[in-house]
mmCIF file with all atom_site columns, C-alpha atoms in Angstrom:
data_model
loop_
_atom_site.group_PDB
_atom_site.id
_atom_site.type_symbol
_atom_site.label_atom_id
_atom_site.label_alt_id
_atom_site.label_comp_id
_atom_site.label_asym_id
_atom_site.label_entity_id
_atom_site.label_seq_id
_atom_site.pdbx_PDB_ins_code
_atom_site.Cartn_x
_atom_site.Cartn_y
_atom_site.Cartn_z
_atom_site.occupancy
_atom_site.B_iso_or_equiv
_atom_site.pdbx_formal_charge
_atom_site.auth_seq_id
_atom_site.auth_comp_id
_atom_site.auth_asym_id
_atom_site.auth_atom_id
_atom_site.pdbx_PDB_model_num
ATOM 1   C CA . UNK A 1 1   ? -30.767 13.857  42.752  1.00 51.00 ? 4   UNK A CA 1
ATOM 2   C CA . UNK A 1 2   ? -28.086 11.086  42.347  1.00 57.00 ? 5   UNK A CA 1
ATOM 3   C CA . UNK A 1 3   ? -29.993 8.989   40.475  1.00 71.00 ? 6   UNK A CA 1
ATOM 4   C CA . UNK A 1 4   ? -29.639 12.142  37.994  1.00 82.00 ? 7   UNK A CA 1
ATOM 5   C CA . UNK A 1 5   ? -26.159 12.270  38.786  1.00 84.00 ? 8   UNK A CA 1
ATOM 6   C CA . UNK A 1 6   ? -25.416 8.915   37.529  1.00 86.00 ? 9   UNK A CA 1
ATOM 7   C CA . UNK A 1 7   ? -27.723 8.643   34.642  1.00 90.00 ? 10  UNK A CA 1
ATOM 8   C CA . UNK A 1 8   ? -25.501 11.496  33.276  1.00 90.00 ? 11  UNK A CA 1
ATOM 9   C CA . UNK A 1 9   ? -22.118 10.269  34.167  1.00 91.00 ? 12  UNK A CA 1
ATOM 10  C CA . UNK A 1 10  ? -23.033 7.178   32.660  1.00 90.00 ? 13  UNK A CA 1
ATOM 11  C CA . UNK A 1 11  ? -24.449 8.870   29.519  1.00 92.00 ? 14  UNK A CA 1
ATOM 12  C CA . UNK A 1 12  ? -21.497 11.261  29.603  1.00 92.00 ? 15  UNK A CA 1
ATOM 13  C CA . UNK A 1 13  ? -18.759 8.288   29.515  1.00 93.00 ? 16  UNK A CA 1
ATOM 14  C CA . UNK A 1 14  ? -21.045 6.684   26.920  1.00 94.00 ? 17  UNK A CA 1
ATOM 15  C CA . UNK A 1 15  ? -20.967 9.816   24.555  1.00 94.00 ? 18  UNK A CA 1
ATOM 16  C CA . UNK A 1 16  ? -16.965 10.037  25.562  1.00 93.00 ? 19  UNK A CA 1
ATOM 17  C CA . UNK A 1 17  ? -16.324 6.305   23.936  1.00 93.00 ? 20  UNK A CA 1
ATOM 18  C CA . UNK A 1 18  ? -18.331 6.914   21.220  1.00 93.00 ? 21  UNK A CA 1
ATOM 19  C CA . UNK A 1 19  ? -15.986 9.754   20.254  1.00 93.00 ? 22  UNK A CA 1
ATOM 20  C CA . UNK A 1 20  ? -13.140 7.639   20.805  1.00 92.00 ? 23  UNK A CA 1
ATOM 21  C CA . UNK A 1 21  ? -14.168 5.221   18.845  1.00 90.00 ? 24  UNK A CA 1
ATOM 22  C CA . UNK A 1 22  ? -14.865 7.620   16.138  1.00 91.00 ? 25  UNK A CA 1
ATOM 23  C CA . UNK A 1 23  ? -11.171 9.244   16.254  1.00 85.00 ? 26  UNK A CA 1
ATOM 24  C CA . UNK A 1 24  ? -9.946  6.087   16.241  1.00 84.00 ? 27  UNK A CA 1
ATOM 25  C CA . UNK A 1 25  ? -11.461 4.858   12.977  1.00 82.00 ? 28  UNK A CA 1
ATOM 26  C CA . UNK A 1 26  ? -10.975 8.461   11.319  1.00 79.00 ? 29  UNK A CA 1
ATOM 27  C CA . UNK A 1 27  ? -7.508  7.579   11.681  1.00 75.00 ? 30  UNK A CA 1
ATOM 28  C CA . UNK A 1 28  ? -7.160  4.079   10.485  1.00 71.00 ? 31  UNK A CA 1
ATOM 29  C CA . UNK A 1 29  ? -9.209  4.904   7.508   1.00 70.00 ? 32  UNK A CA 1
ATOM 30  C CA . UNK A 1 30  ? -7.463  8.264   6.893   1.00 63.00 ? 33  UNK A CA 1
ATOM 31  C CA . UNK A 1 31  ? -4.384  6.393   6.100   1.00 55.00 ? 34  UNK A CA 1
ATOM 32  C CA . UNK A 1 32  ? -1.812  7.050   8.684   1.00 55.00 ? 35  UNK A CA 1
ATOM 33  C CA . UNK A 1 33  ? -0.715  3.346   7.910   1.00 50.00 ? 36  UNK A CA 1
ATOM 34  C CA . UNK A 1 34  ? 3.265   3.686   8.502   1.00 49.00 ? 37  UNK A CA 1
ATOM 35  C CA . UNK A 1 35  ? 4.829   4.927   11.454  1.00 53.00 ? 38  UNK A CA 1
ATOM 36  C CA . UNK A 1 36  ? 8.636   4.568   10.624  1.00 54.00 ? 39  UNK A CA 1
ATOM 37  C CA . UNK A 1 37  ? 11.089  6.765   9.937   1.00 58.00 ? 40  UNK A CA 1
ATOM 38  C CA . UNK A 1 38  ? 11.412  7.272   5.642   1.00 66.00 ? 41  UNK A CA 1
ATOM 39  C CA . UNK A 1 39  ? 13.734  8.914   3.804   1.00 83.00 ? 42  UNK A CA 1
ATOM 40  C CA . UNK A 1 40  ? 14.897  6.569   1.060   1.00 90.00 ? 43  UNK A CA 1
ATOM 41  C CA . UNK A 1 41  ? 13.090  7.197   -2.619  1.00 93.00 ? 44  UNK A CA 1
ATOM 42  C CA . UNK A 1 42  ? 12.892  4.293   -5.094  1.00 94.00 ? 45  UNK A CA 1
ATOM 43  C CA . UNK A 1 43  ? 11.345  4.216   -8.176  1.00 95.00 ? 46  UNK A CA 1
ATOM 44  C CA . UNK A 1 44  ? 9.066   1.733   -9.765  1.00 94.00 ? 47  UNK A CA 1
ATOM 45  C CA . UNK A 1 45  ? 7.325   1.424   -12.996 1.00 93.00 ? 48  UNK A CA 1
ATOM 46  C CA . UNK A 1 46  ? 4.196   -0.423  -13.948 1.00 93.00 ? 49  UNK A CA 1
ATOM 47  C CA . UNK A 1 47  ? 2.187   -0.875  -16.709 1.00 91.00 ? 50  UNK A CA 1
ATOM 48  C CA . UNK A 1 48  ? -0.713  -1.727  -14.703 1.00 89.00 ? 51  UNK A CA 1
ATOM 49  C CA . UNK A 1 49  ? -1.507  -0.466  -10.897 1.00 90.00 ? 52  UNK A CA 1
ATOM 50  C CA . UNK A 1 50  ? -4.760  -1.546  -10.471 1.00 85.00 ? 53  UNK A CA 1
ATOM 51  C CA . UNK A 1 51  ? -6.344  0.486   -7.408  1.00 85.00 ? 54  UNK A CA 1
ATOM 52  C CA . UNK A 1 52  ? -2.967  1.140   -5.558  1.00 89.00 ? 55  UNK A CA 1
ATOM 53  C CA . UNK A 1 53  ? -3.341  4.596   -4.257  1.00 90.00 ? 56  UNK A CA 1
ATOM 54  C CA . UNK A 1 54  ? -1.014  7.338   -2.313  1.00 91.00 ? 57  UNK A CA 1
ATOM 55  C CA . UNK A 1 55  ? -0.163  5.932   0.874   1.00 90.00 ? 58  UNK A CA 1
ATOM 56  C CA . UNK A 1 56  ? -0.583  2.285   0.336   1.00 91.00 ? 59  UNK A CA 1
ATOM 57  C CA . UNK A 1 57  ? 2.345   0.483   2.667   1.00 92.00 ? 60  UNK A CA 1
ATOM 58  C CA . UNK A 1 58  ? 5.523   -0.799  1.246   1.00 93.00 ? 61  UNK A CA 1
ATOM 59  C CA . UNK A 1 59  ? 6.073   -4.674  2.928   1.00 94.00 ? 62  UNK A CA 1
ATOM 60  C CA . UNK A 1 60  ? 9.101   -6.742  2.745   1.00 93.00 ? 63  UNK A CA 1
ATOM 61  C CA . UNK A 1 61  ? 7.827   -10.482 3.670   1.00 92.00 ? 64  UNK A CA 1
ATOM 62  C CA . UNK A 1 62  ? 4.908   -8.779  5.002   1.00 89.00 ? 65  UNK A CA 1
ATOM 63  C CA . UNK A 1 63  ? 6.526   -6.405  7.548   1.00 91.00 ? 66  UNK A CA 1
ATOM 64  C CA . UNK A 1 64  ? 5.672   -2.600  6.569   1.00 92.00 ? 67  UNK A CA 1
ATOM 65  C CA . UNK A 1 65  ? 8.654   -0.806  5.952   1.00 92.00 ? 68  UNK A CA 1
ATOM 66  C CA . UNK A 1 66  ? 7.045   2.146   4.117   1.00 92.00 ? 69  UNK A CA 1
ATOM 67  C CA . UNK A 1 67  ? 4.837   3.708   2.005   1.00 92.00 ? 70  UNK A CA 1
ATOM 68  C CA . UNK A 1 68  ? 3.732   4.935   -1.447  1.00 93.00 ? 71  UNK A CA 1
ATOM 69  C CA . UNK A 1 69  ? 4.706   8.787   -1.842  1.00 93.00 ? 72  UNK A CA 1
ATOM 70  C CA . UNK A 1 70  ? 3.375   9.603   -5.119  1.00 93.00 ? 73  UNK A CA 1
ATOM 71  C CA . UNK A 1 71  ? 2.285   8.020   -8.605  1.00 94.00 ? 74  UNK A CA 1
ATOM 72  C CA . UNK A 1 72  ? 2.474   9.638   -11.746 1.00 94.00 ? 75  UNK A CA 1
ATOM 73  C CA . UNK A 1 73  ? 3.043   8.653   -15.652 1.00 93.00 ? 76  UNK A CA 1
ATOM 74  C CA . UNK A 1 74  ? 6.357   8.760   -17.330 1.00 91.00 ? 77  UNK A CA 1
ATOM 75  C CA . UNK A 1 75  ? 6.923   9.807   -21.338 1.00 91.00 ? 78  UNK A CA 1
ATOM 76  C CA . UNK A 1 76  ? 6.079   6.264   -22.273 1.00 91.00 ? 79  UNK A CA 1
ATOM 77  C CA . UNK A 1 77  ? 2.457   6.571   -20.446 1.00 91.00 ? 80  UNK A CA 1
ATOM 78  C CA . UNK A 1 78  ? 3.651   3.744   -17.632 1.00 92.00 ? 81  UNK A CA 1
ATOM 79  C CA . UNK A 1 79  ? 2.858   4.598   -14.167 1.00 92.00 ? 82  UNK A CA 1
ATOM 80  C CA . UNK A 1 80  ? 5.847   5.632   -11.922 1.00 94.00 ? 83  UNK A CA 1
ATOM 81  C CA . UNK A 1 81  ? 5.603   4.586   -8.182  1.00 94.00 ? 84  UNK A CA 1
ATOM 82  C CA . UNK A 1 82  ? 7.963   6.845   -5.707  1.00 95.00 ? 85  UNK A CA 1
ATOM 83  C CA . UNK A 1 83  ? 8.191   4.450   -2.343  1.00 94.00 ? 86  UNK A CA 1
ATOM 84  C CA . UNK A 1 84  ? 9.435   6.007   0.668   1.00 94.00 ? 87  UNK A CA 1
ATOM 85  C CA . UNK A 1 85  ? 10.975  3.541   2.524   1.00 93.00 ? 88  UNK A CA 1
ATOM 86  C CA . UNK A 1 86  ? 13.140  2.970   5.977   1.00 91.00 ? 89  UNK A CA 1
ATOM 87  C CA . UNK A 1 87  ? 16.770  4.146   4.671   1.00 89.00 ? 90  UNK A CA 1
ATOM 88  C CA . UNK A 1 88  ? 18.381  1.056   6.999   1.00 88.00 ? 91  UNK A CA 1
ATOM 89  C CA . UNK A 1 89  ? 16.823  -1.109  4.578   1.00 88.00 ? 92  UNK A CA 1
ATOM 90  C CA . UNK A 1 90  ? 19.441  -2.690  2.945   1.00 90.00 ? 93  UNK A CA 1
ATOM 91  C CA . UNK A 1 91  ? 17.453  -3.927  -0.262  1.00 91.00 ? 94  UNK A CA 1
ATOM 92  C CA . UNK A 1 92  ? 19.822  -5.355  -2.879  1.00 91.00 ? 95  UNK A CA 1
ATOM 93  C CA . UNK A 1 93  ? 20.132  -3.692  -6.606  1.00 91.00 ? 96  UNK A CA 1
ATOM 94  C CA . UNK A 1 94  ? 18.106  -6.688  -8.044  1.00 92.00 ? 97  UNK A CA 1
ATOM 95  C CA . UNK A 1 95  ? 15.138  -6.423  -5.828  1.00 93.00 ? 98  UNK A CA 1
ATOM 96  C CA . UNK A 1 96  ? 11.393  -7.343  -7.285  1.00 94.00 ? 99  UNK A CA 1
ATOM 97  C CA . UNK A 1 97  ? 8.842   -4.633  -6.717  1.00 94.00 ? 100 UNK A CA 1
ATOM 98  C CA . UNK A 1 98  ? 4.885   -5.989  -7.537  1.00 93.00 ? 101 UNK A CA 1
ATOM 99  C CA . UNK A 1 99  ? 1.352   -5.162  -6.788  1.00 92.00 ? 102 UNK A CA 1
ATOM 100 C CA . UNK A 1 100 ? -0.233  -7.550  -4.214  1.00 91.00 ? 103 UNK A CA 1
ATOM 101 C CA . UNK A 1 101 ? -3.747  -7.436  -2.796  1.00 87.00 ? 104 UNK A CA 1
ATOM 102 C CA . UNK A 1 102 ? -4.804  -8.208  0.970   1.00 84.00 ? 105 UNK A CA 1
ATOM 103 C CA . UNK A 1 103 ? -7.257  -10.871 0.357   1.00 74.00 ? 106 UNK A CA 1
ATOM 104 C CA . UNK A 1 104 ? -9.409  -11.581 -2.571  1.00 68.00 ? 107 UNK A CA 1
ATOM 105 C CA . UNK A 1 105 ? -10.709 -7.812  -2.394  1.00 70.00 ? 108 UNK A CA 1
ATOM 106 C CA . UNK A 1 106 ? -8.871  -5.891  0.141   1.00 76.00 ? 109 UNK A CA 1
ATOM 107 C CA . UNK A 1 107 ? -6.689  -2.868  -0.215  1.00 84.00 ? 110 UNK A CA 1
ATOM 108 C CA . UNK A 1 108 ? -2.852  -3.235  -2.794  1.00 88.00 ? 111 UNK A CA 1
ATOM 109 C CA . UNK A 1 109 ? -0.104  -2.579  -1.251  1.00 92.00 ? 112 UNK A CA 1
ATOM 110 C CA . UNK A 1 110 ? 3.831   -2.963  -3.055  1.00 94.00 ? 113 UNK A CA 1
ATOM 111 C CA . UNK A 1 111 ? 5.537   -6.093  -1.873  1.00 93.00 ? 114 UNK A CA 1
ATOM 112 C CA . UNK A 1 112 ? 9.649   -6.023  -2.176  1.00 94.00 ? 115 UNK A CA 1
ATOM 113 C CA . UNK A 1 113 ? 11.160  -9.315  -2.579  1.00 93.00 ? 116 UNK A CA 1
ATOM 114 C CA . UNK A 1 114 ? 15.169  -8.769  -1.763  1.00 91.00 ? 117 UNK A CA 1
ATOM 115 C CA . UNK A 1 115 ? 17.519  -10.426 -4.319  1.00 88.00 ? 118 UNK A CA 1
ATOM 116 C CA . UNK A 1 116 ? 20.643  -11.556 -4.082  1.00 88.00 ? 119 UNK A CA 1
ATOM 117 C CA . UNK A 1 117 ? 23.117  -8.937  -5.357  1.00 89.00 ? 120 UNK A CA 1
ATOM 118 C CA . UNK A 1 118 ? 25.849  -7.518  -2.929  1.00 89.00 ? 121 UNK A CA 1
ATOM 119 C CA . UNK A 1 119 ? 25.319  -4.217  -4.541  1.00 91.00 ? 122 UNK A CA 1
ATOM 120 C CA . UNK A 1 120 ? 22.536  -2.208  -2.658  1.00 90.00 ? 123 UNK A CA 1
ATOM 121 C CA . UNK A 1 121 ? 19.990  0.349   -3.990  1.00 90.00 ? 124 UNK A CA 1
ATOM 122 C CA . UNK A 1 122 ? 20.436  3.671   -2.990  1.00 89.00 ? 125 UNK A CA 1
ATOM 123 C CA . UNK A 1 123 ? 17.697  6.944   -3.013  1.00 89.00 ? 126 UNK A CA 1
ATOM 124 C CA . UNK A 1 124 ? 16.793  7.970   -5.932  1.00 87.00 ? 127 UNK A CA 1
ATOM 125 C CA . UNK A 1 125 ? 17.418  4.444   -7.455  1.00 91.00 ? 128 UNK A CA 1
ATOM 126 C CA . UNK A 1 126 ? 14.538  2.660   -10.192 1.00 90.00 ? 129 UNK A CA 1
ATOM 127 C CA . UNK A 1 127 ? 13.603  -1.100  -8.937  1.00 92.00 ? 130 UNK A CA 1
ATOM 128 C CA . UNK A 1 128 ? 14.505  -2.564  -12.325 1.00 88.00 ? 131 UNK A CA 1
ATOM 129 C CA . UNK A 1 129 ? 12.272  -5.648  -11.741 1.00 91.00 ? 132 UNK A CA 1
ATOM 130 C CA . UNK A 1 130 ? 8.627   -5.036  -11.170 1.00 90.00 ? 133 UNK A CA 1
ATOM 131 C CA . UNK A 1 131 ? 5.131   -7.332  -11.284 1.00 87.00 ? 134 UNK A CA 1
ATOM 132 C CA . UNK A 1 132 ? 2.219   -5.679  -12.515 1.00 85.00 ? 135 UNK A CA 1
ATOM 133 C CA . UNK A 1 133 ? -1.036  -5.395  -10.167 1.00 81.00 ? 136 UNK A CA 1
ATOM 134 C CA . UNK A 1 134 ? -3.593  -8.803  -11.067 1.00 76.00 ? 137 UNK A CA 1
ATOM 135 C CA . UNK A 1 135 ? -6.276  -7.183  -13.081 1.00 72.00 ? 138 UNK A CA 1
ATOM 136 C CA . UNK A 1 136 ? -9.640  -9.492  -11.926 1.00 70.00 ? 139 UNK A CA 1
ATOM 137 C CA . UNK A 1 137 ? -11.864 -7.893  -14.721 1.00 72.00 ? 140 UNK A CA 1
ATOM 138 C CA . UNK A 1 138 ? -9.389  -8.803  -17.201 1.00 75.00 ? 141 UNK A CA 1
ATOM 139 C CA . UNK A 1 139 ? -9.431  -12.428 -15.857 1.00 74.00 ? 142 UNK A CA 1
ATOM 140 C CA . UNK A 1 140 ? -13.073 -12.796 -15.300 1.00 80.00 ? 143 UNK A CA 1
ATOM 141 C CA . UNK A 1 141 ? -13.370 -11.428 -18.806 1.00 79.00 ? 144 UNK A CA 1
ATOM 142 C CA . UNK A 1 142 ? -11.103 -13.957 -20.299 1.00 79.00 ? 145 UNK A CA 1
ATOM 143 C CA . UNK A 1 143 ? -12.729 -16.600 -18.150 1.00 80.00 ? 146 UNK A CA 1
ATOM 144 C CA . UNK A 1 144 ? -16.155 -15.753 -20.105 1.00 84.00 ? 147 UNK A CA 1
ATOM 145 C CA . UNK A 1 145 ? -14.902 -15.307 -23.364 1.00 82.00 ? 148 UNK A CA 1
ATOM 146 C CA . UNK A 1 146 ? -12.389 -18.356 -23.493 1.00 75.00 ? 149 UNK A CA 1
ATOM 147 C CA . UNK A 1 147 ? -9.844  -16.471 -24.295 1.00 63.00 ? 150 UNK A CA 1
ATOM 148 C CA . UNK A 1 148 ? -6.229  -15.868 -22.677 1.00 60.00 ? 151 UNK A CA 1
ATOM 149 C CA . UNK A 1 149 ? -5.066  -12.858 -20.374 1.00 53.00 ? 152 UNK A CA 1
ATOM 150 C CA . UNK A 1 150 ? -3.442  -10.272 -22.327 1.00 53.00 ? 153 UNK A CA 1
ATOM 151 C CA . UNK A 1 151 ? -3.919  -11.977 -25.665 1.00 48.00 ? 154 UNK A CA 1
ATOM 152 C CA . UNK A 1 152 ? -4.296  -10.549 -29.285 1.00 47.00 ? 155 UNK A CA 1
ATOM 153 C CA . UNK A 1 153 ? -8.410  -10.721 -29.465 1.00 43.00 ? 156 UNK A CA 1
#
């Protein structure tokens, strides 16, 4: 009878990780990528986001500091990005907003590069200077065809 004991405790903690392990990943992948606290709003607009989706972290020299609330198009069809960042930031009035890429084909995410106003942005605030997300169709395309990215062909 204990061998039966043990074949089933064992079996029971195996079944027990396994679920763990599948929280775990239903989490990660779920996109509960930020922790911090949020509460500042600022506004970017693109003319190309690529893949960047809801959610997608906010890094300032690659230390998450937020996250991507919503996207949606303005009157003159350009994609507007709403970041929710950490209101302690103190991100200067001429910071750089752009589209970067974990790897060669990982997930976007919006990189802030800090300028070097005194004046500070405040919620609510548009990033004036953005970088559009690297389209690698477009490249690859202009690569076959000899011709240049974003040209008049």
């Amino acid at each position: 009878m204990q061998t039966t004991y043990g074949r089933d405790l064992a079996v029971g903690l195996f079944v027990l990780v396994g679920l763990l392990a599948v929280a775990y990943l239903s989490v990660r992948v779920g996109g509960l990528s930020y922790k911090g606290r949020g509460g500042m709003h600022l506004v970017a607009a693109f003319d190309e986001i690529g893949g960047l989706s809801e959610r997608a972290p906010v890094r300032v020299s690659g230390v998450p500091v937020g996250q991507v609330a919503s996207i949606h198009l303005n009157e003159e069809l350009r994609a507007l990005v709403v970041l929710d960042v950490d209101p302690g930031l103190e991100l200067s009035a001429d910071t750089a907003a752009s589209i970067r890429t974990n790897g060669l084909l990982g997930d976007q995410f919006v990189a802030l590069e800090p300028g070097g106003e005194e004046e500070l942005l405040q919620s609510g605030d548009v990033v004036a200077f953005t970088e559009n997300a690297l389209n690698l169709e477009k490249l690859i395309g202009a690569f076959v065809h000899g011709s240049e990215v974003g040209g008049d062909e």
